PDB file of C-alpha atoms in Angstrom:
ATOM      1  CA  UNK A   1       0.000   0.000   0.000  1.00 74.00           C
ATOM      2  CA  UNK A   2       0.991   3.466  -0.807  1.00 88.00           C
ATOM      3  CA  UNK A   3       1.402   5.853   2.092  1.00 93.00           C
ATOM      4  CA  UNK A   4      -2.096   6.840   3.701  1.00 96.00           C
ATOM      5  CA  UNK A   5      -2.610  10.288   3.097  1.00 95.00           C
ATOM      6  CA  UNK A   6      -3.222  10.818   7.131  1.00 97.00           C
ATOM      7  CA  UNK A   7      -0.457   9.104   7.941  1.00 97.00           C
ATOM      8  CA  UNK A   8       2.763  12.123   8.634  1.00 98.00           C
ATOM      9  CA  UNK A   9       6.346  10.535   9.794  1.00 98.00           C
ATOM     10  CA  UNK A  10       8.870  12.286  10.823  1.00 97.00           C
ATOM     11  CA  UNK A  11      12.502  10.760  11.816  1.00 97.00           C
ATOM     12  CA  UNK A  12      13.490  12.005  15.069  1.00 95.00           C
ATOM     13  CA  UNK A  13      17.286  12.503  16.397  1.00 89.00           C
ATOM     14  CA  UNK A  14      17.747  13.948  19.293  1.00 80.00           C
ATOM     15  CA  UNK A  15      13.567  15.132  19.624  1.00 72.00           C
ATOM     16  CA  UNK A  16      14.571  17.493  16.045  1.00 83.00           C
ATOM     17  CA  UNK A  17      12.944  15.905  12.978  1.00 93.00           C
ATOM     18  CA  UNK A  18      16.270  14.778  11.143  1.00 97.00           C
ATOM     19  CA  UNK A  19      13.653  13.295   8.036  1.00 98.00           C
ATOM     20  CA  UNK A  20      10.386  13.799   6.956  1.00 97.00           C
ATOM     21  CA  UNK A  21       7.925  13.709   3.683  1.00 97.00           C
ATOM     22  CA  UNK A  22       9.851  17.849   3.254  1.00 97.00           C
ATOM     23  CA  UNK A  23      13.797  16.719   3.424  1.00 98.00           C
ATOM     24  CA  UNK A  24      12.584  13.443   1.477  1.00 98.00           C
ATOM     25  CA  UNK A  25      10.733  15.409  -1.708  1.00 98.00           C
ATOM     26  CA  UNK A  26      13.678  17.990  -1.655  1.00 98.00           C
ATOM     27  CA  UNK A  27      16.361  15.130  -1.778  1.00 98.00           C
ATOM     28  CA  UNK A  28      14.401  13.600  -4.749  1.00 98.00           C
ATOM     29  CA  UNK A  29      14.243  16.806  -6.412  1.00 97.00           C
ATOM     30  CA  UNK A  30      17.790  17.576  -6.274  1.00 97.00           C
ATOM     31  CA  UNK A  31      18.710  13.957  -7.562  1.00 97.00           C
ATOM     32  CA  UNK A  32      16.481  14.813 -10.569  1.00 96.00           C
ATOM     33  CA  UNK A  33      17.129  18.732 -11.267  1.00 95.00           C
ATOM     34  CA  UNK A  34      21.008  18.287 -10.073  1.00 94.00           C
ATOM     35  CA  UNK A  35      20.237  22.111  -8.369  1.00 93.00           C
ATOM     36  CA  UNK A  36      19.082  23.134  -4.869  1.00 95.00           C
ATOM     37  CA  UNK A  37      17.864  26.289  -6.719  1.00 94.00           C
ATOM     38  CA  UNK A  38      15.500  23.923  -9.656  1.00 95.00           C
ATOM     39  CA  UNK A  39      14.387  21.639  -6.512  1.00 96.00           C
ATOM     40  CA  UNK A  40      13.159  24.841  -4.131  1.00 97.00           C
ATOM     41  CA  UNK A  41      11.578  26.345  -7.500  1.00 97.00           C
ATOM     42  CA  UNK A  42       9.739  22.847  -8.340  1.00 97.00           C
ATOM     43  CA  UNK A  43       8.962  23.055  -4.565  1.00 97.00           C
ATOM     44  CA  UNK A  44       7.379  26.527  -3.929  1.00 97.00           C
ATOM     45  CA  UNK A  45       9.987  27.242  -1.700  1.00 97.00           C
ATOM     46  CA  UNK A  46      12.629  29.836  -1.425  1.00 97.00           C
ATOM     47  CA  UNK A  47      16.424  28.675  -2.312  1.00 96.00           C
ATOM     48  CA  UNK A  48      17.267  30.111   1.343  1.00 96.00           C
ATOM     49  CA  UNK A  49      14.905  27.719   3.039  1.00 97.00           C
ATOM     50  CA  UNK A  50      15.935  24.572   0.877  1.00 97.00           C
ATOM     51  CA  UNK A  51      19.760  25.597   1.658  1.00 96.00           C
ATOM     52  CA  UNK A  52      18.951  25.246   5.174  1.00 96.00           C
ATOM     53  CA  UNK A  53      17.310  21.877   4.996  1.00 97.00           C
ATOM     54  CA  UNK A  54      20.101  20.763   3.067  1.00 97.00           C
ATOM     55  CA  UNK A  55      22.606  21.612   5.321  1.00 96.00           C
ATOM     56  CA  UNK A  56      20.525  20.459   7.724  1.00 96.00           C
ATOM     57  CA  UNK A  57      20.504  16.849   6.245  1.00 97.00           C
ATOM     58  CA  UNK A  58      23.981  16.783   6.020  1.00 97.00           C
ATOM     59  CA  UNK A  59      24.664  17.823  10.050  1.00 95.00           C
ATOM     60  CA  UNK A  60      21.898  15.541  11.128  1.00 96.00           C
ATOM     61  CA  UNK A  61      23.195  12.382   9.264  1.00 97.00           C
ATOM     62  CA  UNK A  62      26.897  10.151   9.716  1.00 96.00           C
ATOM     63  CA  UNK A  63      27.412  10.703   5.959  1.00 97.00           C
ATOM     64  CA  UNK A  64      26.960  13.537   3.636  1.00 97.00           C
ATOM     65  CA  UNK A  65      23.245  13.736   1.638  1.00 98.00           C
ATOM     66  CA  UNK A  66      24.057  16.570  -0.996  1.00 97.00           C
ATOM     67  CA  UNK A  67      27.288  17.525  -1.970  1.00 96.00           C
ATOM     68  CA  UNK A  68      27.783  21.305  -3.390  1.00 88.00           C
ATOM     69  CA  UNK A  69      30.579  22.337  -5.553  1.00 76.00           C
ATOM     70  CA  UNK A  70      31.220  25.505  -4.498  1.00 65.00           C
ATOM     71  CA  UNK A  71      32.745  28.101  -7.081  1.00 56.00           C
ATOM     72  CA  UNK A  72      30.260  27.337  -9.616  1.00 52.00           C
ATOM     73  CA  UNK A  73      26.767  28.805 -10.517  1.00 55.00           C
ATOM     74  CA  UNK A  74      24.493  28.709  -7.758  1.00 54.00           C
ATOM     75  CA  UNK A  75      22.778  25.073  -7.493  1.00 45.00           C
ATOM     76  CA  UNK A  76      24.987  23.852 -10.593  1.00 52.00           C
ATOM     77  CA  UNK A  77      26.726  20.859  -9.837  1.00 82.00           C
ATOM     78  CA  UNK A  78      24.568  19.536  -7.077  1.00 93.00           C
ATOM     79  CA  UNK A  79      24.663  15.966  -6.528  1.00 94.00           C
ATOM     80  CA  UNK A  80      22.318  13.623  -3.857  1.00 97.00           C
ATOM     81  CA  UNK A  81      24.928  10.809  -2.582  1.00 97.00           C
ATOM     82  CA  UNK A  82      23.813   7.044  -2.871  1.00 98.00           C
ATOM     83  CA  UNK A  83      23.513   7.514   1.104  1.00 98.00           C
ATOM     84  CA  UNK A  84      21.370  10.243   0.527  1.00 98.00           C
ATOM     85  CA  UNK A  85      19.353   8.366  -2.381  1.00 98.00           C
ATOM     86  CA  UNK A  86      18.960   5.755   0.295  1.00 98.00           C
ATOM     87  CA  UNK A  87      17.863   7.671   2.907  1.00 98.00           C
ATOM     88  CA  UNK A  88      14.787   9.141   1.136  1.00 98.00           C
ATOM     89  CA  UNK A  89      13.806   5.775  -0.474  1.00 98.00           C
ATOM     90  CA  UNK A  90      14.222   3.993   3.162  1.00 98.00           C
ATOM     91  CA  UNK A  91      12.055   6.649   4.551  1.00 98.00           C
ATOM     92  CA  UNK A  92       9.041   6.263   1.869  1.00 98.00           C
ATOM     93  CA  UNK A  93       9.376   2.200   2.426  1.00 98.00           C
ATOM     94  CA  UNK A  94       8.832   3.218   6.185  1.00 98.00           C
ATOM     95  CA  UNK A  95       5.936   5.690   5.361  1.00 98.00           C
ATOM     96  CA  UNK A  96       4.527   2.991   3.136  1.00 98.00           C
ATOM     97  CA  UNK A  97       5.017  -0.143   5.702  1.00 98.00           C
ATOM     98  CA  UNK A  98       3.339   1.893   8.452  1.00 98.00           C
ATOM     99  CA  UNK A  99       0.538   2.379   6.195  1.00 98.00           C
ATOM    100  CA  UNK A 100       0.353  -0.985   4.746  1.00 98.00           C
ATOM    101  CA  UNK A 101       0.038  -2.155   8.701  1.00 98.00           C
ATOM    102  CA  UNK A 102      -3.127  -0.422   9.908  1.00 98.00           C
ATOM    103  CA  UNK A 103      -5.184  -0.779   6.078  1.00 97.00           C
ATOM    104  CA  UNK A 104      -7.342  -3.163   7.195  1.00 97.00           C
ATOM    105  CA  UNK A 105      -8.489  -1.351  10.623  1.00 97.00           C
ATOM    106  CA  UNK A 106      -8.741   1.903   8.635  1.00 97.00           C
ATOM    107  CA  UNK A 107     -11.260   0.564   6.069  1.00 96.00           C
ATOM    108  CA  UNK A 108     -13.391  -0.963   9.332  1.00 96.00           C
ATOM    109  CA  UNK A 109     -13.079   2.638  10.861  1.00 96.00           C
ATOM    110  CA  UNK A 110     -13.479   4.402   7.699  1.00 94.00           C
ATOM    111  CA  UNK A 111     -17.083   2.104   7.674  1.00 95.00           C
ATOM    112  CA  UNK A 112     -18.242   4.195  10.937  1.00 96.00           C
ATOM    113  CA  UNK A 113     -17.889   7.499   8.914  1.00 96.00           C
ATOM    114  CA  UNK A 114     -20.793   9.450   7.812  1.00 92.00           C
ATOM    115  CA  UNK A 115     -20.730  10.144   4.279  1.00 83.00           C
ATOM    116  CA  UNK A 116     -20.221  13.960   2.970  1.00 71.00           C
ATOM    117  CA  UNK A 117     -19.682  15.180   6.533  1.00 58.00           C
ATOM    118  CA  UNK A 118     -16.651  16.656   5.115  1.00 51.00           C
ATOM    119  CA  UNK A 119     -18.255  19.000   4.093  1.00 52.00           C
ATOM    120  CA  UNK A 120     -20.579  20.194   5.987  1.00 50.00           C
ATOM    121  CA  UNK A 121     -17.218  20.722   8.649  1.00 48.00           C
ATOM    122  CA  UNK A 122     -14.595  22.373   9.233  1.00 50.00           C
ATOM    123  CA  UNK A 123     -12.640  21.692  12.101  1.00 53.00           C
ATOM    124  CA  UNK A 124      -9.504  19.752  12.445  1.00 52.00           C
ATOM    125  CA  UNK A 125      -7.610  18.323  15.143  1.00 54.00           C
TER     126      UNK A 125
ATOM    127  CA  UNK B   1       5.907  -0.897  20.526  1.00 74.00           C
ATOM    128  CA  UNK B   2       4.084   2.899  21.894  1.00 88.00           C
ATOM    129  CA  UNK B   3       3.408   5.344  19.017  1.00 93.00           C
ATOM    130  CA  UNK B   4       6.400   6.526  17.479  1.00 96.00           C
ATOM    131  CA  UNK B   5       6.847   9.985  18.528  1.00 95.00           C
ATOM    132  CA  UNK B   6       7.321  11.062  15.023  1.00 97.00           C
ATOM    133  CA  UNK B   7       4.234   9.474  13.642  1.00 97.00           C
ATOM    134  CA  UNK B   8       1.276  11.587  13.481  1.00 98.00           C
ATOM    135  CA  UNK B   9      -2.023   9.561  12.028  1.00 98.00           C
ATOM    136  CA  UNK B  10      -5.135  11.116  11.113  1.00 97.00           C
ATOM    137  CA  UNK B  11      -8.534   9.800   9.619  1.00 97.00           C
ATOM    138  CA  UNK B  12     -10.118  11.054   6.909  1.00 95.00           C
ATOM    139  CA  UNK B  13     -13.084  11.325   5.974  1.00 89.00           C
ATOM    140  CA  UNK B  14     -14.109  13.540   2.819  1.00 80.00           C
ATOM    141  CA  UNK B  15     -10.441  14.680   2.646  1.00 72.00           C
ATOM    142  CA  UNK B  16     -10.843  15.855   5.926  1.00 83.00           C
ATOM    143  CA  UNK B  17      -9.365  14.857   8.972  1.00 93.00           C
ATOM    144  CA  UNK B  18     -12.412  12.916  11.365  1.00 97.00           C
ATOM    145  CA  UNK B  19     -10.201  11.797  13.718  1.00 98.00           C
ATOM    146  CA  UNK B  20      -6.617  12.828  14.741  1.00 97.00           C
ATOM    147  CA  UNK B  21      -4.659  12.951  18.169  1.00 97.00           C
ATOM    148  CA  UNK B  22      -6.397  16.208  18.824  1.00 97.00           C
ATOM    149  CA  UNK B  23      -9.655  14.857  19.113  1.00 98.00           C
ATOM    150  CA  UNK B  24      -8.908  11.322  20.261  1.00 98.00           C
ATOM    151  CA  UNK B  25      -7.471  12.792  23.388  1.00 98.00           C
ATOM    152  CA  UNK B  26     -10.280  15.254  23.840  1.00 98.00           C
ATOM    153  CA  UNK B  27     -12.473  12.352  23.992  1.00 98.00           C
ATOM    154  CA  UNK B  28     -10.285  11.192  26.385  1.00 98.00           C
ATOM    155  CA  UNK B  29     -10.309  14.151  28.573  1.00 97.00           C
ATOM    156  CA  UNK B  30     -14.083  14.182  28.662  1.00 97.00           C
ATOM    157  CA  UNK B  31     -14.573  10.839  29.549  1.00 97.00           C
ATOM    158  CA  UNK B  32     -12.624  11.131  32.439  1.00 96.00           C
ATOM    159  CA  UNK B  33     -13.878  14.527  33.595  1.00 94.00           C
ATOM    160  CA  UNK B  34     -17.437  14.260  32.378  1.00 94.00           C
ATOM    161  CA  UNK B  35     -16.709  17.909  30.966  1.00 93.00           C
ATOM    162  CA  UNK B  36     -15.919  19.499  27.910  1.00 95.00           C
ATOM    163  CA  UNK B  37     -15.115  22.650  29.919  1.00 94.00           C
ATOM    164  CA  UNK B  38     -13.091  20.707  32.113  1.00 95.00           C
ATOM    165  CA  UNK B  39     -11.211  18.308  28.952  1.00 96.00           C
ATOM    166  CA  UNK B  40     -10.624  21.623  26.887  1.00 97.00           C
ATOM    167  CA  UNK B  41      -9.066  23.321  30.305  1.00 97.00           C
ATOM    168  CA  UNK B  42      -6.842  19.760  30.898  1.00 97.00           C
ATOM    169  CA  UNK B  43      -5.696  20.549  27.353  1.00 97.00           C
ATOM    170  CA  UNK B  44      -5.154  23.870  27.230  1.00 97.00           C
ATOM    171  CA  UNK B  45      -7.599  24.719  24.335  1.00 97.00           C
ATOM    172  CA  UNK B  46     -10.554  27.203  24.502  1.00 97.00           C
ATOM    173  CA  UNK B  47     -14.066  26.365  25.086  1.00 96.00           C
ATOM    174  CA  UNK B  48     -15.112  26.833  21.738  1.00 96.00           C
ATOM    175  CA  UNK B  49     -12.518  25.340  20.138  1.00 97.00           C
ATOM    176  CA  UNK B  50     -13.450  22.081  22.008  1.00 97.00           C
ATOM    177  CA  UNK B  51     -17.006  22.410  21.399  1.00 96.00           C
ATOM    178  CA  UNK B  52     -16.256  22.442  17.786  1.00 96.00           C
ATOM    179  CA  UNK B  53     -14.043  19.523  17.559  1.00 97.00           C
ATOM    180  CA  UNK B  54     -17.429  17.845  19.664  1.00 97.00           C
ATOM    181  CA  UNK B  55     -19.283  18.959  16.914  1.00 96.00           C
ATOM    182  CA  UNK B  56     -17.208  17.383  14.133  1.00 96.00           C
ATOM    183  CA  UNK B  57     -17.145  14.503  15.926  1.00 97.00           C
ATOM    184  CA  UNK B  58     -20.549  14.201  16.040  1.00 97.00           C
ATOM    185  CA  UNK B  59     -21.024  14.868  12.312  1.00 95.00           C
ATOM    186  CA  UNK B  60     -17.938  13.065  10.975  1.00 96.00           C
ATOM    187  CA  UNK B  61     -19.464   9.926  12.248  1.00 97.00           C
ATOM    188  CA  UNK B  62     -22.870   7.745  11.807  1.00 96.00           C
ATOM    189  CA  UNK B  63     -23.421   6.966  15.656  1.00 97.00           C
ATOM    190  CA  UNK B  64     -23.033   9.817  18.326  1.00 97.00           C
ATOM    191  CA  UNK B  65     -19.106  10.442  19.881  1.00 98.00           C
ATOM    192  CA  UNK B  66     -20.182  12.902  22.709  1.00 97.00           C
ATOM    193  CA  UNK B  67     -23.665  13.513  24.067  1.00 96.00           C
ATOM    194  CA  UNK B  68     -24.469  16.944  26.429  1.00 88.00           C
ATOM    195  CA  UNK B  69     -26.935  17.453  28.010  1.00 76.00           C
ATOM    196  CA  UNK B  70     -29.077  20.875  27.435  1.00 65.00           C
ATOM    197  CA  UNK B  71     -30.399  22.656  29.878  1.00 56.00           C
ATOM    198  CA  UNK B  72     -27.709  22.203  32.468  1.00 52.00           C
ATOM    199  CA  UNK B  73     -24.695  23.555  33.478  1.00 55.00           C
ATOM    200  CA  UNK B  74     -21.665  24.480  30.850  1.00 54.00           C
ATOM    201  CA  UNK B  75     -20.148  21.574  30.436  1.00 45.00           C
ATOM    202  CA  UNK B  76     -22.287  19.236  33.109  1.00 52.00           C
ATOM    203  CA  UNK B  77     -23.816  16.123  32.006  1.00 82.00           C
ATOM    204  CA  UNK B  78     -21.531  15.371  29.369  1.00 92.00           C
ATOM    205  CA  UNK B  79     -21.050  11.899  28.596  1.00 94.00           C
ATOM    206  CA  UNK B  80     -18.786  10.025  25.907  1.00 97.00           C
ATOM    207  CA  UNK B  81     -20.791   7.045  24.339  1.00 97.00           C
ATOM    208  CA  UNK B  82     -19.468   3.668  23.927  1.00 98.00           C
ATOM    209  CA  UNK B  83     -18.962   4.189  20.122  1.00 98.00           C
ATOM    210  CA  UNK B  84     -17.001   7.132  21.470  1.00 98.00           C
ATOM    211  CA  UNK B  85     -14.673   4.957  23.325  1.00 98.00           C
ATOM    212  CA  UNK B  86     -14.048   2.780  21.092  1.00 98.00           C
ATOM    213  CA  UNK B  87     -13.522   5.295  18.596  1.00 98.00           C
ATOM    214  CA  UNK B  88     -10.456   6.449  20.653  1.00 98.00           C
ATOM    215  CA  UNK B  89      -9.194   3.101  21.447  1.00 98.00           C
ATOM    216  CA  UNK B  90      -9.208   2.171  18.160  1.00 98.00           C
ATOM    217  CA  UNK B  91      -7.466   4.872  16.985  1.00 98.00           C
ATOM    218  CA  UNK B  92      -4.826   4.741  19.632  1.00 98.00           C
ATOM    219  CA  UNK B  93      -4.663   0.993  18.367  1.00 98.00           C
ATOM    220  CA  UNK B  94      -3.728   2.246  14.693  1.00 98.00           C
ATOM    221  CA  UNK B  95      -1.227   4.259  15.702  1.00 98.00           C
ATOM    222  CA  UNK B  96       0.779   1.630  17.686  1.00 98.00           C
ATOM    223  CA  UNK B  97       0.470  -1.012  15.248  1.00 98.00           C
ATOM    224  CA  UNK B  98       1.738   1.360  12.645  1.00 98.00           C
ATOM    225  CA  UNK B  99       4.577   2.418  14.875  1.00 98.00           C
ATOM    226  CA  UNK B 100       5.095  -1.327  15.601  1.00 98.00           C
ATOM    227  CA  UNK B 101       5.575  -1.906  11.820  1.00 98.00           C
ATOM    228  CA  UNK B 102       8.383  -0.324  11.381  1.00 98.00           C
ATOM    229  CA  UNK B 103      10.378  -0.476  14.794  1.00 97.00           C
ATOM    230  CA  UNK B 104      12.950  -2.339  13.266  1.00 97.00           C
ATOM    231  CA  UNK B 105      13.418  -0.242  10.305  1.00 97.00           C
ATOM    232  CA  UNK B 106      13.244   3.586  12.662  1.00 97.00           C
ATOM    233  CA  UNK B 107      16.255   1.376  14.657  1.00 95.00           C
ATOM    234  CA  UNK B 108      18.390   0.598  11.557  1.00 96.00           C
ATOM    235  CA  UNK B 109      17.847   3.926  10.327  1.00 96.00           C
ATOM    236  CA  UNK B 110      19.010   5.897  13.831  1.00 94.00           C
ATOM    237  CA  UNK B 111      21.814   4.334  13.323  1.00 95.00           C
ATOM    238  CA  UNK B 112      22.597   6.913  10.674  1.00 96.00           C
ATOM    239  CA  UNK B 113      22.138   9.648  12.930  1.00 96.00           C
ATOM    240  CA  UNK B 114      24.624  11.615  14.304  1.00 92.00           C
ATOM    241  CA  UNK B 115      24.917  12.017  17.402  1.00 83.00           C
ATOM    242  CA  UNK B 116      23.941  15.757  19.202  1.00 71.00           C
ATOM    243  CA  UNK B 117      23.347  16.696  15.725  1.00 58.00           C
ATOM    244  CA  UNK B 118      20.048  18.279  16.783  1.00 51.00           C
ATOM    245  CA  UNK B 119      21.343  20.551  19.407  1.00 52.00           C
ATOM    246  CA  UNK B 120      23.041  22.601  16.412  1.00 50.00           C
ATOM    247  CA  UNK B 121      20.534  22.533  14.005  1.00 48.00           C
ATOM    248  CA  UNK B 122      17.053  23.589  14.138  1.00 50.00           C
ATOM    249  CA  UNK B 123      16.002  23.308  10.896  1.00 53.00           C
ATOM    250  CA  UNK B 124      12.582  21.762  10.586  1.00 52.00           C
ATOM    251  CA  UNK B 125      10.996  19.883   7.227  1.00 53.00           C
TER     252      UNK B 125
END
């Protein structure tokens, strides 16, 4: 089963989220723009914020996840590791197995829910 | 194994979320106290705010969650139903089977953490 769209994970070191479904979609990006700059512009998000999640990754983790050459255009030759590569594919196999786990109780609890109250409310929580 | 700290589960219904931790611990709170005055004071959350989430409750799913009383005192004669309970339990249940699913797999992948790498980075995602 794919990941359950209610299900969030989050990989936590040291109570900080050192993974989650952000880092993962940026790492993928940068594997297939070869830029921070292309993966934050793909991603709605500004190059300053993707900078800091990738240096982020690569303090949080034993190996490096993106490795910059510096001197060049900013963003060219960006690569994603193999360890990083592995990281965000381990991550959506976790996301995935969590969900695969509780499928069957969520289609017996999904049976107690009233159809198109959805929209008739709001609130969250 | 308990929840996993970093997994967050939420049921939807409609695309919108008809149970979460939010409201499975409100339920909680007002089983316990008998209260939603007294559950949304426990948690820190306003009156209305709890009311609402009652609300949605009540409309997300096909048997009653929370029943008040009218008439009576804010917040007296408040009782969760049985479906209620179960409701929560259930959900409670998802999340640790989820978070059982992939104990092994969180462990292999802490081991790619480095160490006190979260006390000098703060960056979230």
């Amino acid at each position: 089963m794919a990941r359950y769209p209610g299900l969030t994970l989050r990989i936590l070191g040291d109570g900080e989220p050192a993974m989650g479904p952000g880092k993962a979609a940026l790492i993928e990006r940068i594997a297939e723009t070869g830029s921070i700059s292309a993966a934050a512009r793909a991603m709605g998000m500004s190059y300053r914020r993707a900078w800091q999640l990738v240096e982020a990754l690569n303090t949080s983790f034993t190996e490096p996840v993106v490795i910059t050459a510096t001197g060049g255009r900013r963003g060219g030759g960006t690569i994603v590791t193999d360890f990083g590569r592995q990281l965000a594919a381990r991550f959506h196999a976790m996301e995935n197995k969590a969900s695969t786990a509780i499928a069957r109780d969520l289609g017996q609890f999904s049976q107690h829910l009233r159809k198109g109250a959805g929209r008739r409310n709001r609130a969250g929580g």
